[in-house]
Tab-separated table of C-alpha atoms in Angstrom:
chain	number	residue	atom	x	y	z
A	1	MET	CA	-65.578	46.413	30.245
A	2	GLU	CA	-66.999	49.466	31.900
A	3	THR	CA	-68.737	48.589	35.180
A	4	ALA	CA	-71.649	50.928	34.752
A	5	LEU	CA	-73.299	48.529	32.312
A	6	THR	CA	-76.184	46.570	33.568
A	7	PRO	CA	-76.774	42.836	32.680
A	8	GLU	CA	-79.151	43.813	29.871
A	9	GLY	CA	-76.400	46.303	28.618
A	10	GLN	CA	-74.181	43.263	28.276
A	11	SER	CA	-76.629	41.045	26.268
A	12	THR	CA	-75.414	40.369	22.808
A	13	ASP	CA	-78.891	40.112	21.331
A	14	ILE	CA	-78.603	43.382	19.425
A	15	LEU	CA	-81.626	42.861	17.275
A	16	ALA	CA	-83.891	42.932	20.372
A	17	VAL	CA	-83.102	46.501	20.689
A	18	ALA	CA	-82.270	47.399	17.132
A	19	ASN	CA	-85.606	46.468	15.620
A	20	LEU	CA	-87.853	47.998	18.158
A	21	PRO	CA	-91.263	49.470	16.696
A	22	VAL	CA	-90.411	52.994	17.680
A	23	LEU	CA	-87.241	52.853	15.482
A	24	TRP	CA	-89.208	51.600	12.525
A	25	ILE	CA	-91.647	54.522	12.889
A	26	LEU	CA	-88.829	57.074	13.014
A	27	ALA	CA	-87.097	55.523	10.101
A	28	ILE	CA	-90.291	55.671	8.091
A	29	GLY	CA	-90.598	59.404	9.327
A	30	VAL	CA	-87.115	60.110	7.492
A	31	PHE	CA	-88.368	58.367	4.342
A	32	ALA	CA	-91.546	60.494	4.440
A	33	ALA	CA	-89.430	63.662	4.674
A	34	ILE	CA	-87.623	62.659	1.569
A	35	ILE	CA	-90.787	62.022	-0.287
A	36	VAL	CA	-92.413	65.185	0.771
A	37	GLN	CA	-89.458	67.172	-0.071
A	38	SER	CA	-89.235	65.588	-3.734
A	39	LEU	CA	-93.105	66.194	-4.247
A	40	VAL	CA	-92.652	69.888	-3.175
A	41	TYR	CA	-89.625	70.297	-5.285
A	42	MET	CA	-91.224	68.788	-8.395
A	43	ARG	CA	-94.234	70.971	-8.117
A	44	ALA	CA	-91.896	74.053	-7.666
A	45	ALA	CA	-89.820	72.987	-10.691
A	46	ARG	CA	-93.032	72.645	-12.964
A	47	LYS	CA	-94.353	76.005	-11.800
A	48	ALA	CA	-91.079	77.832	-12.484
A	49	GLY	CA	-90.115	75.696	-15.561
A	50	PRO	CA	-90.875	78.240	-18.238
A	51	ALA	CA	-88.673	80.881	-16.422
A	52	ALA	CA	-85.836	78.403	-16.473
A	53	ASP	CA	-86.285	77.744	-20.021
A	54	ILE	CA	-87.271	74.099	-19.573
A	55	THR	CA	-90.346	72.457	-20.823
A	56	GLU	CA	-92.694	70.287	-18.891
A	57	GLU	CA	-91.800	67.388	-21.129
A	58	GLU	CA	-87.992	67.820	-20.460
A	59	LEU	CA	-88.797	67.967	-16.767
A	60	THR	CA	-90.531	64.580	-17.045
A	61	ARG	CA	-87.639	63.142	-19.189
A	62	SER	CA	-85.082	64.350	-16.725
A	63	PHE	CA	-87.113	62.667	-13.769
A	64	ARG	CA	-87.228	59.453	-15.747
A	65	ALA	CA	-83.634	59.551	-16.856
A	66	GLY	CA	-82.569	60.079	-13.157
A	67	ALA	CA	-84.665	57.358	-11.946
A	68	ILE	CA	-83.425	54.739	-14.410
A	69	ALA	CA	-79.805	55.802	-13.918
A	70	ALA	CA	-80.307	55.227	-10.069
A	71	ILE	CA	-81.688	51.661	-10.462
A	72	GLY	CA	-78.171	49.993	-10.588
A	73	PRO	CA	-76.648	52.179	-7.834
A	74	SER	CA	-79.612	51.746	-5.693
A	75	LEU	CA	-79.519	47.908	-5.912
A	76	ALA	CA	-75.772	48.005	-4.993
A	77	VAL	CA	-76.608	49.916	-1.909
A	78	VAL	CA	-79.267	47.373	-1.178
A	79	LEU	CA	-76.776	44.682	-1.383
A	80	VAL	CA	-74.473	46.284	1.055
A	81	SER	CA	-77.207	47.226	3.478
A	82	VAL	CA	-78.544	43.754	3.687
A	83	ALA	CA	-75.080	42.597	4.616
A	84	LEU	CA	-75.067	45.072	7.469
A	85	LEU	CA	-78.708	44.211	8.845
A	86	THR	CA	-77.386	41.759	11.440
A	87	LEU	CA	-74.901	44.345	12.779
A	88	PHE	CA	-77.253	47.375	13.143
A	89	GLY	CA	-80.804	46.061	12.655
A	90	THR	CA	-83.144	47.205	9.791
A	91	PRO	CA	-84.210	50.831	10.910
A	92	ALA	CA	-80.650	51.883	11.699
A	93	VAL	CA	-79.329	50.392	8.286
A	94	LEU	CA	-82.270	52.011	6.420
A	95	VAL	CA	-81.664	55.557	7.759
A	96	ARG	CA	-77.854	55.436	8.213
A	97	ILE	CA	-76.555	53.480	5.253
A	98	GLY	CA	-79.436	53.713	2.894
A	99	LEU	CA	-80.087	57.203	3.268
A	100	VAL	CA	-77.978	59.966	5.178
A	101	GLY	CA	-74.609	58.522	5.041
A	102	SER	CA	-72.933	55.595	3.131
A	103	ALA	CA	-71.707	52.160	4.187
A	104	ALA	CA	-68.159	53.519	4.323
A	105	THR	CA	-68.573	56.431	6.709
A	106	GLU	CA	-71.250	54.843	8.910
A	107	SER	CA	-69.552	51.483	9.404
A	108	ALA	CA	-66.263	53.417	10.062
A	109	SER	CA	-68.041	55.536	12.704
A	110	ALA	CA	-69.602	52.645	14.364
A	111	SER	CA	-66.298	50.776	14.446
A	112	LEU	CA	-64.538	53.806	16.097
A	113	ALA	CA	-67.335	54.089	18.621
A	114	ALA	CA	-67.322	50.486	19.632
A	115	GLY	CA	-63.545	50.822	20.002
A	116	THR	CA	-63.917	53.466	22.593
A	117	MET	CA	-66.152	50.819	24.516
A	118	GLY	CA	-63.406	48.402	24.231
A	119	ALA	CA	-65.321	46.223	21.833
A	120	GLU	CA	-65.195	45.254	18.261
A	121	LEU	CA	-68.197	45.495	15.819
A	122	GLY	CA	-69.803	41.994	15.590
A	123	GLY	CA	-67.378	40.439	18.139
A	124	PRO	CA	-68.208	38.525	21.346
A	125	ASP	CA	-68.130	41.711	23.300
A	126	TYR	CA	-70.572	43.687	20.847
A	127	THR	CA	-73.287	44.139	23.278
A	128	GLN	CA	-76.593	45.886	23.207
A	129	ALA	CA	-74.852	48.852	25.063
A	130	VAL	CA	-72.057	48.892	22.519
A	131	PHE	CA	-74.627	48.961	19.710
A	132	VAL	CA	-76.558	51.931	21.191
A	133	VAL	CA	-73.529	53.936	21.765
A	134	ALA	CA	-72.257	53.146	18.160
A	135	PHE	CA	-75.651	54.190	16.701
A	136	MET	CA	-75.621	57.276	18.777
A	137	ALA	CA	-72.149	58.128	17.471
A	138	MET	CA	-73.075	57.474	13.879
A	139	SER	CA	-76.274	59.482	14.109
A	140	LEU	CA	-74.379	62.492	15.724
A	141	SER	CA	-71.720	62.253	13.000
A	142	GLY	CA	-74.256	62.154	10.240
A	143	ALA	CA	-75.824	65.163	11.890
A	144	GLY	CA	-72.510	66.947	11.270
A	145	TRP	CA	-73.156	66.721	7.604
A	146	MET	CA	-76.620	67.831	7.806
A	147	LEU	CA	-75.888	70.682	10.034
A	148	ALA	CA	-73.021	71.866	7.928
A	149	THR	CA	-75.333	71.832	4.949
A	150	LEU	CA	-78.064	73.763	6.639
A	151	ILE	CA	-75.637	76.335	7.847
A	152	LEU	CA	-73.401	76.598	4.658
A	153	THR	CA	-75.873	76.340	1.911
A	154	PRO	CA	-77.401	79.859	2.624
A	155	VAL	CA	-74.064	81.258	3.018
A	156	LEU	CA	-72.765	79.781	-0.173
A	157	ARG	CA	-75.836	81.107	-1.902
A	158	ARG	CA	-75.307	84.553	-0.920
A	159	GLY	CA	-72.194	84.040	-3.006
A	160	ASP	CA	-69.796	84.310	-0.032
A	161	THR	CA	-66.671	84.667	-1.946
A	162	LYS	CA	-64.510	84.003	1.016
A	163	LEU	CA	-65.618	80.534	1.309
A	164	ARG	CA	-65.483	79.746	-2.496
A	165	SER	CA	-62.028	81.179	-2.787
A	166	VAL	CA	-60.381	78.902	-0.257
A	167	ASN	CA	-57.089	77.909	-1.611
A	168	PRO	CA	-57.759	75.248	-4.174
A	169	ALA	CA	-54.640	73.305	-3.215
A	170	LEU	CA	-55.852	73.202	0.305
A	171	MET	CA	-59.243	71.963	-0.727
A	172	ALA	CA	-57.669	69.298	-2.772
A	173	ILE	CA	-55.130	68.044	-0.218
A	174	VAL	CA	-56.897	68.398	3.105
A	175	PRO	CA	-59.931	66.382	2.338
A	176	ALA	CA	-58.073	63.643	0.541
A	177	ALA	CA	-55.709	63.469	3.513
A	178	ALA	CA	-58.420	63.334	6.030
A	179	LEU	CA	-60.138	60.556	4.115
A	180	ILE	CA	-57.408	58.315	3.238
A	181	GLY	CA	-55.947	58.948	6.688
A	182	ALA	CA	-59.226	57.855	8.510
A	183	PHE	CA	-59.686	54.811	6.256
A	184	ALA	CA	-56.165	53.800	6.223
A	185	SER	CA	-55.929	53.963	9.947
A	186	LEU	CA	-59.186	51.830	10.352
A	187	GLY	CA	-57.954	49.324	7.633
A	188	ILE	CA	-54.552	48.907	9.134
A	189	GLY	CA	-56.112	48.648	12.543
A	190	GLU	CA	-57.816	45.474	11.425
A	191	LEU	CA	-54.553	43.968	10.484
A	192	GLY	CA	-53.467	43.993	14.166
A	193	LYS	CA	-56.527	41.598	15.000
A	194	THR	CA	-56.947	37.760	14.172
A	195	PRO	CA	-55.531	35.954	11.037
A	196	VAL	CA	-59.095	35.690	9.796
A	197	HIS	CA	-59.524	39.552	10.088
A	198	ILE	CA	-56.336	39.988	8.164
A	199	LEU	CA	-57.562	37.508	5.498
A	200	SER	CA	-60.952	39.418	5.099
A	201	VAL	CA	-59.179	42.879	4.575
A	202	LEU	CA	-56.770	41.535	2.094
A	203	VAL	CA	-59.324	39.493	0.152
A	204	SER	CA	-61.740	42.349	-0.021
A	205	ALA	CA	-59.054	44.679	-0.983
A	206	ALA	CA	-57.976	42.497	-3.805
A	207	THR	CA	-61.438	41.968	-4.994
A	208	MET	CA	-62.014	45.727	-5.146
A	209	GLY	CA	-58.676	46.012	-6.917
A	210	LEU	CA	-59.831	43.514	-9.496
A	211	CYS	CA	-63.262	45.257	-9.834
A	212	MET	CA	-61.641	48.613	-10.442
A	213	ILE	CA	-59.183	47.225	-13.063
A	214	LEU	CA	-61.876	45.476	-14.871
A	215	ALA	CA	-64.128	48.574	-14.692
A	216	SER	CA	-61.465	50.723	-16.326
A	217	LYS	CA	-60.011	48.271	-18.680
A	218	THR	CA	-63.222	46.673	-20.101
A	219	SER	CA	-66.813	48.131	-20.769
A	220	ALA	CA	-67.937	46.776	-17.336
A	221	GLY	CA	-68.362	50.270	-15.733
A	222	TRP	CA	-71.094	48.918	-13.626
A	223	LEU	CA	-68.327	47.225	-11.450
A	224	ARG	CA	-67.583	50.686	-10.031
A	225	GLU	CA	-70.806	50.751	-8.105
A	226	TRP	CA	-71.212	47.028	-7.630
A	227	GLY	CA	-67.396	46.764	-6.437
A	228	LEU	CA	-68.079	47.337	-2.838
A	229	GLY	CA	-71.017	44.815	-2.438
A	230	ILE	CA	-69.088	42.129	-4.430
A	231	SER	CA	-65.942	42.723	-2.316
A	232	ILE	CA	-67.840	42.346	0.960
A	233	ILE	CA	-69.523	39.091	-0.232
A	234	VAL	CA	-66.128	37.602	-1.372
A	235	GLY	CA	-64.336	38.890	1.776
A	236	LEU	CA	-67.008	37.366	3.938
A	237	PHE	CA	-67.092	34.070	2.010
A	238	ALA	CA	-63.249	33.798	2.538
A	239	ALA	CA	-63.636	34.536	6.306
A	240	TYR	CA	-66.438	31.887	6.515
A	241	LEU	CA	-64.374	29.216	4.872
A	242	ALA	CA	-61.255	30.297	7.126
A	243	HIS	CA	-63.300	30.537	10.271
A	244	THR	CA	-65.031	27.018	9.827
A	245	ASN	CA	-61.840	25.286	8.907
A	246	GLY	CA	-59.852	25.874	11.926
A	247	MET	CA	-58.474	29.315	11.545
A	248	THR	CA	-60.817	30.152	14.336
A	249	PRO	CA	-58.963	32.489	16.618
A	250	THR	CA	-60.883	31.938	19.859
A	251	ALA	CA	-58.005	31.811	22.277
B	1	MET	CA	-97.320	89.585	-9.217
B	2	ALA	CA	-99.386	91.794	-11.375
B	3	THR	CA	-96.909	92.815	-14.052
B	4	ALA	CA	-97.074	92.231	-17.891
B	5	ASP	CA	-93.233	92.587	-18.192
B	6	THR	CA	-91.996	89.230	-19.051
B	7	ALA	CA	-88.567	89.650	-17.701
B	8	ALA	CA	-89.957	90.609	-14.331
B	9	THR	CA	-92.377	87.724	-14.279
B	10	THR	CA	-89.565	85.372	-15.207
B	11	SER	CA	-87.367	86.487	-12.463
B	12	GLY	CA	-90.386	86.644	-10.095
B	13	SER	CA	-91.205	83.017	-10.556
B	14	LEU	CA	-87.492	81.982	-10.283
B	15	ALA	CA	-87.328	83.900	-7.069
B	16	GLU	CA	-90.469	82.124	-5.925
B	17	PHE	CA	-88.764	78.698	-6.934
B	18	ASP	CA	-85.710	79.623	-4.865
B	19	ARG	CA	-87.893	80.667	-1.873
B	20	THR	CA	-90.080	77.542	-1.991
B	21	THR	CA	-87.212	75.046	-2.420
B	22	SER	CA	-84.932	76.685	0.264
B	23	ARG	CA	-87.770	76.963	2.835
B	24	TRP	CA	-89.065	73.374	2.211
B	25	GLY	CA	-85.540	72.022	1.679
B	26	GLN	CA	-84.467	73.363	5.163
B	27	ALA	CA	-87.853	72.188	6.761
B	28	THR	CA	-87.573	68.562	5.428
B	29	MET	CA	-83.852	68.289	6.124
B	30	GLY	CA	-84.312	69.718	9.650
B	31	ALA	CA	-87.150	67.212	10.303
B	32	ALA	CA	-84.966	64.315	8.892
B	33	LEU	CA	-82.184	65.474	11.202
B	34	LEU	CA	-84.276	65.413	14.277
B	35	LEU	CA	-85.942	62.108	13.296
B	36	SER	CA	-82.619	60.396	12.715
B	37	LEU	CA	-81.237	61.593	16.170
B	38	ALA	CA	-84.420	60.822	17.903
B	39	ALA	CA	-83.878	56.915	17.150
B	40	PRO	CA	-80.686	56.522	19.278
B	41	ILE	CA	-81.814	59.054	21.952
B	42	TYR	CA	-84.966	57.007	22.449
B	43	LEU	CA	-82.810	53.850	22.932
B	44	VAL	CA	-80.486	55.566	25.394
B	45	LEU	CA	-83.216	57.108	27.411
B	46	THR	CA	-85.811	54.155	27.396
B	47	THR	CA	-83.453	51.049	27.747
B	48	ASP	CA	-81.855	50.140	31.072
B	49	LEU	CA	-78.546	49.343	29.475
B	50	GLY	CA	-76.232	51.429	31.892
B	51	ILE	CA	-74.987	53.712	29.243
B	52	THR	CA	-73.427	57.037	30.698
B	53	ALA	CA	-73.123	60.383	29.041
B	54	GLY	CA	-69.255	59.882	29.343
B	55	MET	CA	-69.272	56.806	27.091
B	56	ILE	CA	-71.286	58.715	24.408
B	57	TRP	CA	-69.002	61.802	24.636
B	58	THR	CA	-65.955	59.575	24.226
B	59	ALA	CA	-67.407	57.734	21.251
B	60	TYR	CA	-68.536	61.030	19.613
B	61	LEU	CA	-65.113	62.677	19.980
B	62	ALA	CA	-63.459	59.479	18.431
B	63	VAL	CA	-65.890	59.727	15.436
B	64	ALA	CA	-65.672	63.516	15.332
B	65	ALA	CA	-62.001	63.542	15.178
B	66	ALA	CA	-61.904	61.357	12.173
B	67	PHE	CA	-64.677	63.020	10.266
B	68	PHE	CA	-65.197	66.711	11.294
B	69	VAL	CA	-63.100	68.045	8.374
B	70	LEU	CA	-65.432	66.180	5.878
B	71	TRP	CA	-68.574	67.550	7.405
B	72	PHE	CA	-67.552	71.059	6.053
B	73	VAL	CA	-65.483	70.213	3.075
B	74	GLU	CA	-68.238	67.915	1.373
B	75	PRO	CA	-70.930	70.588	1.370
B	76	ILE	CA	-68.570	73.209	-0.133
B	77	THR	CA	-67.201	70.834	-2.720
B	78	TYR	CA	-70.604	69.793	-3.924
B	79	TYR	CA	-72.503	73.173	-3.954
B	80	PRO	CA	-71.141	74.244	-7.338
B	81	VAL	CA	-72.335	71.083	-8.861
B	82	LEU	CA	-75.799	70.707	-6.958
B	83	GLY	CA	-77.009	74.272	-6.499
B	84	PRO	CA	-78.748	75.389	-3.452
B	85	ALA	CA	-82.086	73.419	-3.751
B	86	ALA	CA	-80.372	69.978	-4.504
B	87	MET	CA	-78.028	70.578	-1.512
B	88	TYR	CA	-80.940	69.769	0.829
B	89	GLN	CA	-81.867	66.543	-1.081
B	90	ALA	CA	-78.304	65.333	-1.656
B	91	PHE	CA	-77.187	65.367	1.937
B	92	MET	CA	-80.462	63.692	3.211
B	93	ILE	CA	-80.616	60.999	0.467
B	94	GLY	CA	-76.959	60.314	0.728
B	95	ASN	CA	-74.749	58.166	-1.658
B	96	ILE	CA	-74.097	61.472	-3.615
B	97	ALA	CA	-70.987	60.591	-5.633
B	98	ASN	CA	-72.020	57.062	-6.535
B	99	LYS	CA	-75.811	57.667	-7.307
B	100	LEU	CA	-77.007	61.222	-7.366
B	101	LEU	CA	-74.394	62.902	-9.362
B	102	PRO	CA	-74.344	60.296	-12.085
B	103	SER	CA	-78.181	60.425	-12.272
B	104	ALA	CA	-78.023	64.275	-12.637
B	105	LEU	CA	-75.434	64.081	-15.433
B	106	VAL	CA	-77.422	61.453	-17.372
B	107	ALA	CA	-80.541	63.617	-17.111
B	108	GLN	CA	-78.719	66.744	-18.291
B	109	ALA	CA	-77.201	64.817	-21.273
B	110	THR	CA	-80.652	63.458	-22.082
B	111	ILE	CA	-82.280	66.930	-22.620
B	112	GLY	CA	-79.096	68.686	-23.681
B	113	ALA	CA	-78.890	70.950	-20.671
B	114	LYS	CA	-75.476	72.368	-19.643
B	115	ALA	CA	-74.467	72.156	-15.921
B	116	GLY	CA	-74.294	75.735	-14.443
B	117	THR	CA	-77.511	76.977	-16.327
B	118	LYS	CA	-80.977	77.223	-14.918
B	119	ARG	CA	-82.004	74.455	-17.521
B	120	GLY	CA	-79.182	72.319	-16.124
B	121	GLU	CA	-80.210	72.933	-12.453
B	122	PHE	CA	-83.854	72.175	-12.955
B	123	SER	CA	-82.903	68.912	-14.953
B	124	ALA	CA	-80.570	67.911	-12.127
B	125	LEU	CA	-83.262	68.567	-9.506
B	126	MET	CA	-85.681	66.420	-11.378
B	127	ALA	CA	-83.212	63.643	-11.812
B	128	ILE	CA	-82.439	63.540	-8.125
B	129	CYS	CA	-86.137	63.421	-7.356
B	130	GLY	CA	-86.355	60.463	-9.747
B	131	ALA	CA	-83.327	58.881	-8.090
B	132	ALA	CA	-84.787	59.546	-4.715
B	133	MET	CA	-87.982	57.770	-5.525
B	134	VAL	CA	-86.310	54.708	-6.869
B	135	HIS	CA	-83.928	54.702	-3.949
B	136	VAL	CA	-86.744	55.048	-1.310
B	137	LEU	CA	-88.684	52.234	-2.864
B	138	SER	CA	-85.924	49.931	-3.280
B	139	MET	CA	-84.627	50.478	0.237
B	140	ILE	CA	-88.169	49.845	1.804
B	141	PHE	CA	-88.957	46.706	-0.408
B	142	PHE	CA	-85.591	45.029	-0.675
B	143	VAL	CA	-84.025	46.047	2.574
B	144	GLY	CA	-86.881	46.794	4.869
B	145	ILE	CA	-89.035	43.763	3.951
B	146	LEU	CA	-87.080	41.157	1.940
B	147	GLY	CA	-83.738	41.850	3.719
B	148	THR	CA	-85.319	41.573	7.226
B	149	TRP	CA	-86.951	38.414	6.149
B	150	LEU	CA	-83.781	37.081	4.674
B	151	VAL	CA	-81.729	37.481	7.648
B	152	SER	CA	-84.417	35.762	9.878
B	153	ILE	CA	-83.980	32.617	7.816
B	154	ILE	CA	-80.166	32.567	7.353
B	155	PRO	CA	-78.647	30.023	9.889
B	156	THR	CA	-77.247	31.663	12.947
B	157	ASP	CA	-73.719	30.372	12.634
B	158	ILE	CA	-73.345	31.992	9.193
B	159	VAL	CA	-74.908	35.246	10.611
B	160	ASP	CA	-72.299	35.257	13.536
B	161	VAL	CA	-69.420	34.805	11.182
B	162	ALA	CA	-70.823	37.528	8.824
B	163	ARG	CA	-71.239	39.834	11.808
B	164	LEU	CA	-67.681	39.219	12.990
B	165	TYR	CA	-66.097	39.863	9.732
B	166	ILE	CA	-68.205	42.395	7.938
B	167	PHE	CA	-66.039	45.291	9.028
B	168	PRO	CA	-62.800	44.117	7.786
B	169	SER	CA	-64.573	43.072	4.518
B	170	ILE	CA	-65.836	46.604	4.174
B	171	ILE	CA	-62.672	48.449	5.155
B	172	GLY	CA	-60.399	46.631	2.730
B	173	ALA	CA	-62.366	47.439	-0.246
B	174	VAL	CA	-63.253	51.159	0.685
B	175	LEU	CA	-59.509	51.792	1.290
B	176	VAL	CA	-58.621	50.437	-2.225
B	177	GLN	CA	-61.516	52.264	-3.901
B	178	LEU	CA	-60.573	55.478	-2.271
B	179	ILE	CA	-56.817	55.066	-3.167
B	180	VAL	CA	-57.621	54.459	-6.717
B	181	THR	CA	-60.284	57.066	-7.348
B	182	MET	CA	-58.330	59.815	-5.570
B	183	ARG	CA	-55.047	59.259	-7.418
B	184	GLN	CA	-53.120	61.045	-4.721
B	185	PRO	CA	-50.019	58.654	-4.301
B	186	ARG	CA	-48.070	60.891	-2.196
B	187	VAL	CA	-50.974	61.467	0.398
B	188	THR	CA	-51.660	57.743	0.221
B	189	VAL	CA	-48.072	56.798	1.132
B	190	ILE	CA	-47.990	59.441	4.012
B	191	ALA	CA	-51.411	58.093	5.297
B	192	VAL	CA	-50.296	54.428	5.348
B	193	VAL	CA	-46.875	55.276	6.958
B	194	VAL	CA	-48.468	57.462	9.572
B	195	ALA	CA	-51.167	54.837	10.405
B	196	VAL	CA	-48.605	52.072	10.872
B	197	LEU	CA	-46.416	54.254	13.166
B	198	VAL	CA	-49.231	55.524	15.215
B	199	LEU	CA	-51.074	52.165	15.731
B	200	PHE	CA	-48.062	49.796	16.114
B	201	VAL	CA	-45.445	52.191	17.631
B	202	LEU	CA	-47.167	55.249	19.357
B	203	VAL	CA	-50.178	53.469	20.705
B	204	PRO	CA	-48.437	50.557	22.360
B	205	ALA	CA	-46.090	53.149	24.046
B	206	VAL	CA	-48.844	55.615	24.936
B	207	PRO	CA	-51.964	53.511	25.590
B	208	ALA	CA	-54.029	56.656	26.432
B	209	LEU	CA	-53.985	57.452	22.584
B	210	ALA	CA	-55.780	54.141	21.664
B	211	LYS	CA	-59.136	55.809	21.664
B	212	PRO	CA	-58.393	58.810	19.579
B	213	ALA	CA	-55.805	57.151	17.383
B	214	THR	CA	-57.791	57.478	14.196
B	215	GLY	CA	-58.253	61.235	14.777
B	216	VAL	CA	-54.430	61.494	15.561
B	217	VAL	CA	-53.682	59.577	12.155
B	218	VAL	CA	-56.011	62.016	10.316
B	219	LEU	CA	-54.468	65.010	11.887
B	220	ILE	CA	-50.887	64.196	11.310
B	221	THR	CA	-51.607	62.958	7.810
B	222	ALA	CA	-53.379	66.204	6.950
B	223	VAL	CA	-50.529	68.412	8.293
B	224	LEU	CA	-47.686	66.261	6.615
B	225	ALA	CA	-49.698	66.071	3.303
B	226	TRP	CA	-50.053	69.774	3.314
B	227	PHE	CA	-46.331	70.596	4.029
B	228	LEU	CA	-44.930	67.835	1.678
B	229	ARG	CA	-47.421	68.475	-1.157
B	230	SER	CA	-45.889	68.734	-4.563
B	231	ARG	CA	-45.909	72.393	-5.426
B	232	GLY	CA	-45.685	72.174	-9.142
B	233	LYS	CA	-49.134	71.278	-10.272
B	234	THR	CA	-52.501	71.774	-8.833
B	235	ALA	CA	-54.160	68.558	-7.798
B	236	ALA	CA	-57.400	67.627	-9.198
B	237	PRO	CA	-60.472	68.230	-6.892
B	238	THR	CA	-61.343	65.370	-4.621
B	239	THR	CA	-63.956	62.672	-4.994
B	240	LEU	CA	-65.819	62.088	-1.630
B	241	VAL	CA	-67.352	59.226	0.332
B	242	ASN	CA	-70.824	60.166	0.716
């Protein structure tokens, strides 16, 4: 471990720092920004509706349709978020997983950051200091997406053809390679840890595979959204059974 | 605008809509960006944990190496579907592919509006507002209140095990989901081979590469995938993570 850390920094009581009142206030601020934005947008849409050839009633129906369609996916995100609460505390989960990012990118960022501190997410060396560094890295990474949006949207809106005419093959292959590369590396990295880690990866991967097959072969399309939450629960359950039945790796 | 000409009034109020949404979109997104950064900065500055700037930079570089391509690619990919106003919503509310886009499509189908038209854009915007409200309320209630309470009553030994194995349980599922939805078998094979070689051959030989290992995998995979691409057909556009 790094020697600069104070005794407090090496405490593993993550929630003591992760649930501080100031963090709650900042998280509520992010929610407020979203609510204000939606209210302003809805007023602007109603005002300009006639010009866009859309009636007040159609706007309301669109709002309702969007809200209803979001119930399932939102609850699926809730399930994943609750599973991550013990790792990051409520305010960080609300802002990072619930809003800006997704469970996949944010937990990946946190795991990478913890790795640079010589620690493992949720492991015995996952101290307050590791949590804070991971939280900082997640937030900076999330800021990357937001900054890119703030910078690129006005550029794209001006119809900058240079950006839009980027080679389509490049736009199809490079992002896919970056994504699969990042997650393959993280997933395969877990296989180098304890037998219970390997079991968790394999069980959760198999569960997701099953969900995806059922979602495409049957009418259970909802499994696409719920797949991640279900896989996490099944993976954790398998890990719990293995961990408490002697596969405990503590050397 | 004091003109009787309908066409001019029409374009006038659309221009006003664009102005309002881009001004407020940028302002609210900027506020969310600052608030979301303020939380970890507050912890770094006010707690006495011994965290150094070097630790933060090292962690940031490892994360950035893995994701910086996506920072730019995702906004460019989603822009044609979302339109300028909804861009500021989508990258703040998150979960675009699994929640916001389906909501927008359902709403457009409900009122029979085509994507790419003004009607379609307005319908999608209202749908995303609706989705945002449902999402904000369910996060605050089910995660903020119920979830926090739930975690406080679960026995600590279960919490400890869950905390230890949550990441492997996420990553296995995410990897399978990505591979299945992307349908890029060639890229998948390249990524897996590169990851195995980097993690189990290169890193043990050159321990200094342990920290940026994922960034190295991403870089090598991207380069190889590009040069080894099948040149016959154009691949379908990518589904993304956020």
